[in-house]
CSV table of N, CA, C and O in Angstrom, one decimal:
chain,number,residue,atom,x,y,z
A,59,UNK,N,-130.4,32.8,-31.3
A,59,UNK,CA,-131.3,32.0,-30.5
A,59,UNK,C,-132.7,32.7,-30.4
A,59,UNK,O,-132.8,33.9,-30.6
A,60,UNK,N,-133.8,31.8,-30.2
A,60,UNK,CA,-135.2,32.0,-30.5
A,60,UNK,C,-135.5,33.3,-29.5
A,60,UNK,O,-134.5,33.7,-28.8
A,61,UNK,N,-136.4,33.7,-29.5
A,61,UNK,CA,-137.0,34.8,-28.0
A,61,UNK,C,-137.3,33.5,-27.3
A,61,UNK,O,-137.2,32.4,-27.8
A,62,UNK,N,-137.5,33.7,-26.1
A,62,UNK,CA,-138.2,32.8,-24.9
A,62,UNK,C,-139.6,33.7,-24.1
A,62,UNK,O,-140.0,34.8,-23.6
A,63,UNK,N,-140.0,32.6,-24.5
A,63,UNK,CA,-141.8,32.5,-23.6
A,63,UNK,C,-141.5,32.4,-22.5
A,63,UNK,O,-140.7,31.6,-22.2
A,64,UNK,N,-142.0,33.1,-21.6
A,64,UNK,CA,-142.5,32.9,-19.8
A,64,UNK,C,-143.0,31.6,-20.0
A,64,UNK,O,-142.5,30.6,-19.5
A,65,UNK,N,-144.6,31.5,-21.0
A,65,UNK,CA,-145.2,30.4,-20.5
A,65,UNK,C,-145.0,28.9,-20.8
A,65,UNK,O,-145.6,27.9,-20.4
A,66,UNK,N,-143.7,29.2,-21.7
A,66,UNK,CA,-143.0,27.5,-21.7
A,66,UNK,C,-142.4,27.3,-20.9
A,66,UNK,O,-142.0,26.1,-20.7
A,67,UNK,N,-141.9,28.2,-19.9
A,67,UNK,CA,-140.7,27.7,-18.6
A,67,UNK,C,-141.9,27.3,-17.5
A,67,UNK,O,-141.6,26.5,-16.7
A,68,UNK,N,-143.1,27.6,-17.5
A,68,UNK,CA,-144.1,27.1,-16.6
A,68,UNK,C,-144.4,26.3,-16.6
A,68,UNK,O,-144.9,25.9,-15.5
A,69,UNK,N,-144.3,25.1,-17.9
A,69,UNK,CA,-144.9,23.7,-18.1
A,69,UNK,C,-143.7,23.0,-17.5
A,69,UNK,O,-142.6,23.0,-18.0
A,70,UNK,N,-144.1,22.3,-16.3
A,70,UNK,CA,-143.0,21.4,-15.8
A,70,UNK,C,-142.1,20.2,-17.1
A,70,UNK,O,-141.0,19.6,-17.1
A,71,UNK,N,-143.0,20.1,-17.7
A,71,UNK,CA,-142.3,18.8,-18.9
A,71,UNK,C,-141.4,19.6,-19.6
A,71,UNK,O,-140.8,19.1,-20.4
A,72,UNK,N,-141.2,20.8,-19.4
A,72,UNK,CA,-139.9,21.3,-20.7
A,72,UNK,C,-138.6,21.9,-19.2
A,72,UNK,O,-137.6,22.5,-19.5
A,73,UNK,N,-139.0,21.5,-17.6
A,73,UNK,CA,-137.7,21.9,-16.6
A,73,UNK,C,-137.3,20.5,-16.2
A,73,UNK,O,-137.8,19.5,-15.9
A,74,UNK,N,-136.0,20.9,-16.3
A,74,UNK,CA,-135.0,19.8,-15.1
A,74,UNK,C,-134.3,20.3,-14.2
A,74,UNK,O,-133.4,21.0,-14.7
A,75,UNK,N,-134.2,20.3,-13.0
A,75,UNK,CA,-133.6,20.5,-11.8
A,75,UNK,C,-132.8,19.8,-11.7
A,75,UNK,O,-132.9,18.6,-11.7
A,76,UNK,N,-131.8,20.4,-11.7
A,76,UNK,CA,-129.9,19.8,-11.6
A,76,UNK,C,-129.0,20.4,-11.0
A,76,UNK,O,-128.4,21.5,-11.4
A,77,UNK,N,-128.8,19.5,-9.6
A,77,UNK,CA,-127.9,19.5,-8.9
A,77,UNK,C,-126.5,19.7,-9.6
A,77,UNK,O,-126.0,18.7,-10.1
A,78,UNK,N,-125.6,21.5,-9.6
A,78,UNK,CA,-124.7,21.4,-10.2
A,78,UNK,C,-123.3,20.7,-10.6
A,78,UNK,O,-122.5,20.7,-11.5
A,79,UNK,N,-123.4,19.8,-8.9
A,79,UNK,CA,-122.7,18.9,-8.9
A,79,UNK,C,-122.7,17.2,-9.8
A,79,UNK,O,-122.0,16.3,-10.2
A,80,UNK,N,-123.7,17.5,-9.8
A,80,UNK,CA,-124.3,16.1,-10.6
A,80,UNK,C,-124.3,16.4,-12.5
A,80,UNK,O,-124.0,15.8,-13.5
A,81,UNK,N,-124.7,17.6,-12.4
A,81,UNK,CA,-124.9,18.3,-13.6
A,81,UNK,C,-123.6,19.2,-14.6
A,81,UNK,O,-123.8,20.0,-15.6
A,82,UNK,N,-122.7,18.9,-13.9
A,82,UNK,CA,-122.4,20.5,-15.1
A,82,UNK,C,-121.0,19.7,-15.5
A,82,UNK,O,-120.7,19.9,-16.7
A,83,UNK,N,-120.2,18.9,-14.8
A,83,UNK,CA,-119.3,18.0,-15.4
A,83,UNK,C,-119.6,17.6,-16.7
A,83,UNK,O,-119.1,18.0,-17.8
A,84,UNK,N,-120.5,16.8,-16.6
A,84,UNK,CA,-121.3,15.9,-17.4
A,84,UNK,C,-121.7,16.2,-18.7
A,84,UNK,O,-121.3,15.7,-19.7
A,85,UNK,N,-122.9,17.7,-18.6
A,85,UNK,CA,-123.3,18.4,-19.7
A,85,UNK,C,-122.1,19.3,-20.2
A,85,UNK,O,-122.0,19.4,-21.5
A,86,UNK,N,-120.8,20.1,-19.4
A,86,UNK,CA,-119.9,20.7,-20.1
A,86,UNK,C,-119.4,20.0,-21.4
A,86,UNK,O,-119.1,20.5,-22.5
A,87,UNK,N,-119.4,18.5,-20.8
A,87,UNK,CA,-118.4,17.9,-21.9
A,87,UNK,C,-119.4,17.5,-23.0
A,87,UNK,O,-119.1,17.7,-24.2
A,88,UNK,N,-120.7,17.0,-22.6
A,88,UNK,CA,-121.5,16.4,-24.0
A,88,UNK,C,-122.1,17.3,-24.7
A,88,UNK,O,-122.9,16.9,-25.6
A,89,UNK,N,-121.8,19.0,-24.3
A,89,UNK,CA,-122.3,19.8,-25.1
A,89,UNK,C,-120.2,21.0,-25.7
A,89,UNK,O,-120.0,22.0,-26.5
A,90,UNK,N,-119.5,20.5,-25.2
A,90,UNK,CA,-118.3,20.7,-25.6
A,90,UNK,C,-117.6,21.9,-24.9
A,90,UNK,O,-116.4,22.2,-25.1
A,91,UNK,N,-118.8,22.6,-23.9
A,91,UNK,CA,-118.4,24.1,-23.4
A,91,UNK,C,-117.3,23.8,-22.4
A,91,UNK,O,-117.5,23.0,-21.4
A,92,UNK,N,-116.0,24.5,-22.6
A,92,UNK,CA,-115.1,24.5,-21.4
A,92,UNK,C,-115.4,24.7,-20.4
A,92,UNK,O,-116.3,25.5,-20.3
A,93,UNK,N,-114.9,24.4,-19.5
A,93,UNK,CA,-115.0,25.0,-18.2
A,93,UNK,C,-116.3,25.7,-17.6
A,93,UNK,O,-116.5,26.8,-17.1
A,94,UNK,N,-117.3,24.4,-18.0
A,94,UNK,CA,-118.7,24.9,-18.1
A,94,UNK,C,-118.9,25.4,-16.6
A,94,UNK,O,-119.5,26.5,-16.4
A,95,UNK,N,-118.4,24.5,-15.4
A,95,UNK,CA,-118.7,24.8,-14.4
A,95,UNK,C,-118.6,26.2,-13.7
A,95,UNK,O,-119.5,26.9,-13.1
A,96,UNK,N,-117.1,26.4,-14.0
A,96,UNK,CA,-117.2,27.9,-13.9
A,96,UNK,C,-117.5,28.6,-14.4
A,96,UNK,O,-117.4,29.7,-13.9
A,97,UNK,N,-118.0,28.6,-15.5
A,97,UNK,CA,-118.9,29.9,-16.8
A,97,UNK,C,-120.2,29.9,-15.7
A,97,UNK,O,-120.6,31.1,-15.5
A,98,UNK,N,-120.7,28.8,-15.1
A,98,UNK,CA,-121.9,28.7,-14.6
A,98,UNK,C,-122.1,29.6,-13.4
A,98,UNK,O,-123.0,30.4,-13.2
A,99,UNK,N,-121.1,29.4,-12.6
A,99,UNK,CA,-120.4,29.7,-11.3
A,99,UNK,C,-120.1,31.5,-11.3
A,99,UNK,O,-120.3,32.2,-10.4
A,100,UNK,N,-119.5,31.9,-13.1
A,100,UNK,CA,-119.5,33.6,-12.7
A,100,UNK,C,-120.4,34.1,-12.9
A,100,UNK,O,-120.6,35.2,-12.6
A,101,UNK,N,-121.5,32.8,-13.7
A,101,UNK,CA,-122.7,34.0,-14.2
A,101,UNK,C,-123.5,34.4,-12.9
A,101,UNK,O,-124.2,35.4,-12.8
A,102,UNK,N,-123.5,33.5,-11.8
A,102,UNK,CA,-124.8,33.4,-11.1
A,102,UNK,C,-124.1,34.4,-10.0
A,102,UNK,O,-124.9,34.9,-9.1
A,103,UNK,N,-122.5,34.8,-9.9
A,103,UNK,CA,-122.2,35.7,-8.9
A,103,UNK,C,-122.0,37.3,-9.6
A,103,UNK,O,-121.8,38.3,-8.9
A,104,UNK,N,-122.2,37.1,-11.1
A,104,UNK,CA,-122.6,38.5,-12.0
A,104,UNK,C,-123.0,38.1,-13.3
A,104,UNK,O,-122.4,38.0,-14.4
A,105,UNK,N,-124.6,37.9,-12.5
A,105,UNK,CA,-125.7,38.1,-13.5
A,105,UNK,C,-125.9,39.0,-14.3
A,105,UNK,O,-125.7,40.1,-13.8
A,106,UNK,N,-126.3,39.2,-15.5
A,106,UNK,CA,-127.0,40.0,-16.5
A,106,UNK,C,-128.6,40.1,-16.9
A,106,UNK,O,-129.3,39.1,-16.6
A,107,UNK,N,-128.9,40.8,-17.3
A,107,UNK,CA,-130.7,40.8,-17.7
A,107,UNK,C,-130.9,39.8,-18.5
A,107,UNK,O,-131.7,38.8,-18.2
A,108,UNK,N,-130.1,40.0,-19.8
A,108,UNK,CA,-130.6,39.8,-20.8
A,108,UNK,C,-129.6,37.8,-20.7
A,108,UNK,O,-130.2,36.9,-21.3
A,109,UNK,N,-128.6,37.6,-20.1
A,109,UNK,CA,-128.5,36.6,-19.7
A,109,UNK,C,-127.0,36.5,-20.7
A,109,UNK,O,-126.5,37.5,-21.3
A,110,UNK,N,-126.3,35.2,-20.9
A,110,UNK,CA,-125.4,35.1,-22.0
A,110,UNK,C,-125.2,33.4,-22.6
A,110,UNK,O,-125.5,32.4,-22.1
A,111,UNK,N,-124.5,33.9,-24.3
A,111,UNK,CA,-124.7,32.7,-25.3
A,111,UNK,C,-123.5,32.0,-24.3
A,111,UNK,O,-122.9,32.7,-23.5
A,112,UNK,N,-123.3,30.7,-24.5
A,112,UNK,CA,-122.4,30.0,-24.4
A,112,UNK,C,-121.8,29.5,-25.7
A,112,UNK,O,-122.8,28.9,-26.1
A,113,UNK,N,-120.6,29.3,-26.7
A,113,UNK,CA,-120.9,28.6,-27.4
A,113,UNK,C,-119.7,27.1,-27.4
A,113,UNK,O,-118.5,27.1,-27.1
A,114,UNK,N,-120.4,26.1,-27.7
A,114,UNK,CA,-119.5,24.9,-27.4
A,114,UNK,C,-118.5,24.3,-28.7
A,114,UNK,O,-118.3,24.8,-29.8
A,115,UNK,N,-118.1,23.3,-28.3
A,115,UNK,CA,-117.2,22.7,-29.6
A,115,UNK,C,-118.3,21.7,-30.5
A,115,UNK,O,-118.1,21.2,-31.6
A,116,UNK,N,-119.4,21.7,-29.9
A,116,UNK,CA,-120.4,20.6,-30.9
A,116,UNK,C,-121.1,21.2,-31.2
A,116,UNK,O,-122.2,20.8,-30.8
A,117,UNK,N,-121.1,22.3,-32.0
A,117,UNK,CA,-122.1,22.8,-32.8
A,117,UNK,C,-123.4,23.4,-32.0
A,117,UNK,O,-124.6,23.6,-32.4
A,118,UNK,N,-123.1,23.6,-30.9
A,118,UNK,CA,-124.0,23.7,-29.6
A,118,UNK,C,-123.9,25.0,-29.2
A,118,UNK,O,-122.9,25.5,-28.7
A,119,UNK,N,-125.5,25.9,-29.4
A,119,UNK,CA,-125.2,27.5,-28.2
A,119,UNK,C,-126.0,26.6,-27.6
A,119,UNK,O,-126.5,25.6,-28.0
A,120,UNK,N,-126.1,27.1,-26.3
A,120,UNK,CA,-127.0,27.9,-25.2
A,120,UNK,C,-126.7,28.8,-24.5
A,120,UNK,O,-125.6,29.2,-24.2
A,121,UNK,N,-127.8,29.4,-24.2
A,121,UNK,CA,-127.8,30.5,-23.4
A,121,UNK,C,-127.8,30.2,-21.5
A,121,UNK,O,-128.5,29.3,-21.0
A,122,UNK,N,-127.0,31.1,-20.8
A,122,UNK,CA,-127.4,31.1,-19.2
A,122,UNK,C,-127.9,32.2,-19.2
A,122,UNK,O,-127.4,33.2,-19.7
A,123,UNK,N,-129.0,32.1,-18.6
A,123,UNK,CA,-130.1,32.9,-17.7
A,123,UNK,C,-130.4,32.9,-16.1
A,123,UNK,O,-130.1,32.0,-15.3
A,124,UNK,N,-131.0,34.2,-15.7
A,124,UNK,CA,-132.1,34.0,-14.6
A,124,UNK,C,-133.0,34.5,-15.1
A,124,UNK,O,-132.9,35.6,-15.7
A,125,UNK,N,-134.2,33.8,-14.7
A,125,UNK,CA,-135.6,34.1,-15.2
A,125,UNK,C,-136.4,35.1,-14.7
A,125,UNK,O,-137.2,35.9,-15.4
A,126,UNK,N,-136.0,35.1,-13.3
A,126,UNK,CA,-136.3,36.5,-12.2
A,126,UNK,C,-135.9,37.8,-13.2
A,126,UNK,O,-136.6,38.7,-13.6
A,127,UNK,N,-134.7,37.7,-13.4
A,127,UNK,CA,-134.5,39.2,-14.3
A,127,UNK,C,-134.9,39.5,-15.7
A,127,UNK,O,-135.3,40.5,-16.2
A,128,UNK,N,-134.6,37.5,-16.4
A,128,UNK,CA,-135.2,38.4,-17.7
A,128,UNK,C,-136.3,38.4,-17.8
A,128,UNK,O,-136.6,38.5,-19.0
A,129,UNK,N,-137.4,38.1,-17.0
A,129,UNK,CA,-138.7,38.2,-16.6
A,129,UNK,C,-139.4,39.1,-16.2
A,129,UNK,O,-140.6,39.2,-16.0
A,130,UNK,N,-138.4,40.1,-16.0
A,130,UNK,CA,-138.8,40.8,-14.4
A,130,UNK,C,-139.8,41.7,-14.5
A,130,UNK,O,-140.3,42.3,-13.6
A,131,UNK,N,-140.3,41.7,-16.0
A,131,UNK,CA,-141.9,42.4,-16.2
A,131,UNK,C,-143.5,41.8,-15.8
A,131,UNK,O,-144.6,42.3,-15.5
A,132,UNK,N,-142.9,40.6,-15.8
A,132,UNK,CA,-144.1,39.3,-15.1
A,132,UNK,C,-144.4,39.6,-13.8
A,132,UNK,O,-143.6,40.1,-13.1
A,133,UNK,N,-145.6,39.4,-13.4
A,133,UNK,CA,-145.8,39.4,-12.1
A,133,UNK,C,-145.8,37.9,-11.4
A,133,UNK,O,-145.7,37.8,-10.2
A,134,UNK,N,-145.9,36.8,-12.4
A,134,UNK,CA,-145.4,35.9,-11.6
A,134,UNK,C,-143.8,35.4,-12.1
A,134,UNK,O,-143.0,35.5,-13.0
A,135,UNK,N,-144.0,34.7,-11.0
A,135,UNK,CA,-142.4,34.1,-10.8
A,135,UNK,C,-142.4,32.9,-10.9
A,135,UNK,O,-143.4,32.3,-10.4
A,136,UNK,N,-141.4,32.0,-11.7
A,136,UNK,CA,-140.9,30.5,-12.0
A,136,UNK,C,-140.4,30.1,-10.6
A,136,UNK,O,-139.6,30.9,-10.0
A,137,UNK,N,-140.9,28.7,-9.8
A,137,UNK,CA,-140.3,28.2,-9.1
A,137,UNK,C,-139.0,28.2,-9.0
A,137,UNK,O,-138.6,27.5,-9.9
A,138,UNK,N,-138.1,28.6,-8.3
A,138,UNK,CA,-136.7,29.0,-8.4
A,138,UNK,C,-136.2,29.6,-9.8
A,138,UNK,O,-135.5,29.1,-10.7
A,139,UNK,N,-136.9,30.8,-9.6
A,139,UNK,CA,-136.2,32.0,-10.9
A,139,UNK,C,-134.9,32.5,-10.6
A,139,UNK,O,-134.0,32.8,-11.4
A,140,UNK,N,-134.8,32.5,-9.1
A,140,UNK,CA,-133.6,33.4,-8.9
A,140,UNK,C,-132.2,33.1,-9.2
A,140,UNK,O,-131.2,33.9,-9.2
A,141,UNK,N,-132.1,31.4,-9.7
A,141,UNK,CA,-131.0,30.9,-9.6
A,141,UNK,C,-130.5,30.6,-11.1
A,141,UNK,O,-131.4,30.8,-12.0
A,142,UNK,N,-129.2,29.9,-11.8
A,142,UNK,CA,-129.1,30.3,-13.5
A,142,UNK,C,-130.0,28.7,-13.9
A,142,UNK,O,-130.1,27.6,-13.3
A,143,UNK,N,-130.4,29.4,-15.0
A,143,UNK,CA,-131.2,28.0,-15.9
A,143,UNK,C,-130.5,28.2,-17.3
A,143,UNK,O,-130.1,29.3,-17.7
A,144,UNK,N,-130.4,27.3,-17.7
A,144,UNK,CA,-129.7,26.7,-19.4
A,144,UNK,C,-130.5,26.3,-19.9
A,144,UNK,O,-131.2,25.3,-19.6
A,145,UNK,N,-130.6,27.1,-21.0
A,145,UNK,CA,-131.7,27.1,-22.2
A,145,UNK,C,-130.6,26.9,-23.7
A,145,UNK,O,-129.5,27.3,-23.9
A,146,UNK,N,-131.5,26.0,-24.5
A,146,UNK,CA,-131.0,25.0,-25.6
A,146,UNK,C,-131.7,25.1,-26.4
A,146,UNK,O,-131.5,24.6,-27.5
A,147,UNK,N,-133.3,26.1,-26.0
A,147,UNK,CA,-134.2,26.0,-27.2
A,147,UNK,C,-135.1,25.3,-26.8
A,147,UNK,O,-134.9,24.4,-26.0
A,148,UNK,N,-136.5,25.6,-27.3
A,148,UNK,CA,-138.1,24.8,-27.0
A,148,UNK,C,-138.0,23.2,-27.4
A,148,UNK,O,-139.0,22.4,-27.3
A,149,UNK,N,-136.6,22.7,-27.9
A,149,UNK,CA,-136.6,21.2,-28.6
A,149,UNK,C,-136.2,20.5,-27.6
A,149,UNK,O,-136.3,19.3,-27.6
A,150,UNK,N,-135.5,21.3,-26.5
A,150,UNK,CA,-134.8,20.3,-25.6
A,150,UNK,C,-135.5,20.8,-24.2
A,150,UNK,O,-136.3,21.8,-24.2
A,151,UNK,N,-135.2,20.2,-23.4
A,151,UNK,CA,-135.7,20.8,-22.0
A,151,UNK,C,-134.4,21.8,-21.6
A,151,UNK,O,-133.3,21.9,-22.2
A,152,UNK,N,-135.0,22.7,-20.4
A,152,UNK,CA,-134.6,23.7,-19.5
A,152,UNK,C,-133.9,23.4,-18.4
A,152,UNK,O,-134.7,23.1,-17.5
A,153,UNK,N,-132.3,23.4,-18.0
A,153,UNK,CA,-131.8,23.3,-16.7
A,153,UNK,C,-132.2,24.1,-16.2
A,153,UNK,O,-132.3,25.1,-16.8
A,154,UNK,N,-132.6,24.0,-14.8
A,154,UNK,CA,-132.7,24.8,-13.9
A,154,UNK,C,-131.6,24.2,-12.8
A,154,UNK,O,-131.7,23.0,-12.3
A,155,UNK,N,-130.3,25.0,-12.4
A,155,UNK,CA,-129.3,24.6,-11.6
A,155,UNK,C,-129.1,24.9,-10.7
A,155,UNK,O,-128.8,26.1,-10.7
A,156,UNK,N,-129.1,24.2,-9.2
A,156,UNK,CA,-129.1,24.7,-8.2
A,156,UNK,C,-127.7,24.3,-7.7
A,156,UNK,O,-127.0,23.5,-8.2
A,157,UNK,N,-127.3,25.0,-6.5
A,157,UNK,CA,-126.0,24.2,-5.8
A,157,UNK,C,-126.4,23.9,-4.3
A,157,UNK,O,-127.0,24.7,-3.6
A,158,UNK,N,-126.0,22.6,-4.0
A,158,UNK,CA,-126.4,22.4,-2.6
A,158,UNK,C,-125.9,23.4,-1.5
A,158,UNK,O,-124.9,24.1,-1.6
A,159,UNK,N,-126.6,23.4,-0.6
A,159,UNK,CA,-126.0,24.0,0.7
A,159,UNK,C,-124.8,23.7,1.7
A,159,UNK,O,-124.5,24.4,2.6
């Protein structure tokens, strides 16, 4: 997978904000990854820097991240950095996943 730019996660046209309830059913299966929800779910309760690949049954990586960490040389911060985002590459857009309260 490519390196990642800070300043493409800044341009709102390459984020989507998804509610993980709404979101992770859905994309688990149209990108093939099992039990996407929970992959989603351990990363954000043990995060890493550098973040991790996922890989799916359709020919599909992405990577989970937080941007806060692998950023964390920036002095600015992505509107909700703290929480995991799914990255697919500069061709597709950027989840940014939140879970309701």
């Amino acid at each position: 997978m490519e390196m990642m730019r800070f300043g493409w996660f800044q341009d709102p046209d390459n984020v989507v904000y998804a509610d993980v309830e709404e979101f992770a059913e859905h994309f688990g299966k149209e990108t093939g990854v099992e039990n996407f929800r929970q992959k989603l779910e351990d990363f954000r309760d043990n995060p890493t820097k550098d973040g991790i690949l996922l890989k799916g049954r359709k020919r599909t990586t992405l990577k989970l991240f937080i941007p806060d960490l692998y950023f964390e040389d920036k002095k600015e911060k992505l509107q909700m950095g703290d929480t995991v985002w799914v990255y697919l590459g500069e061709y597709y857009p950027c989840y940014c996943v939140y879970w309701p309260k």
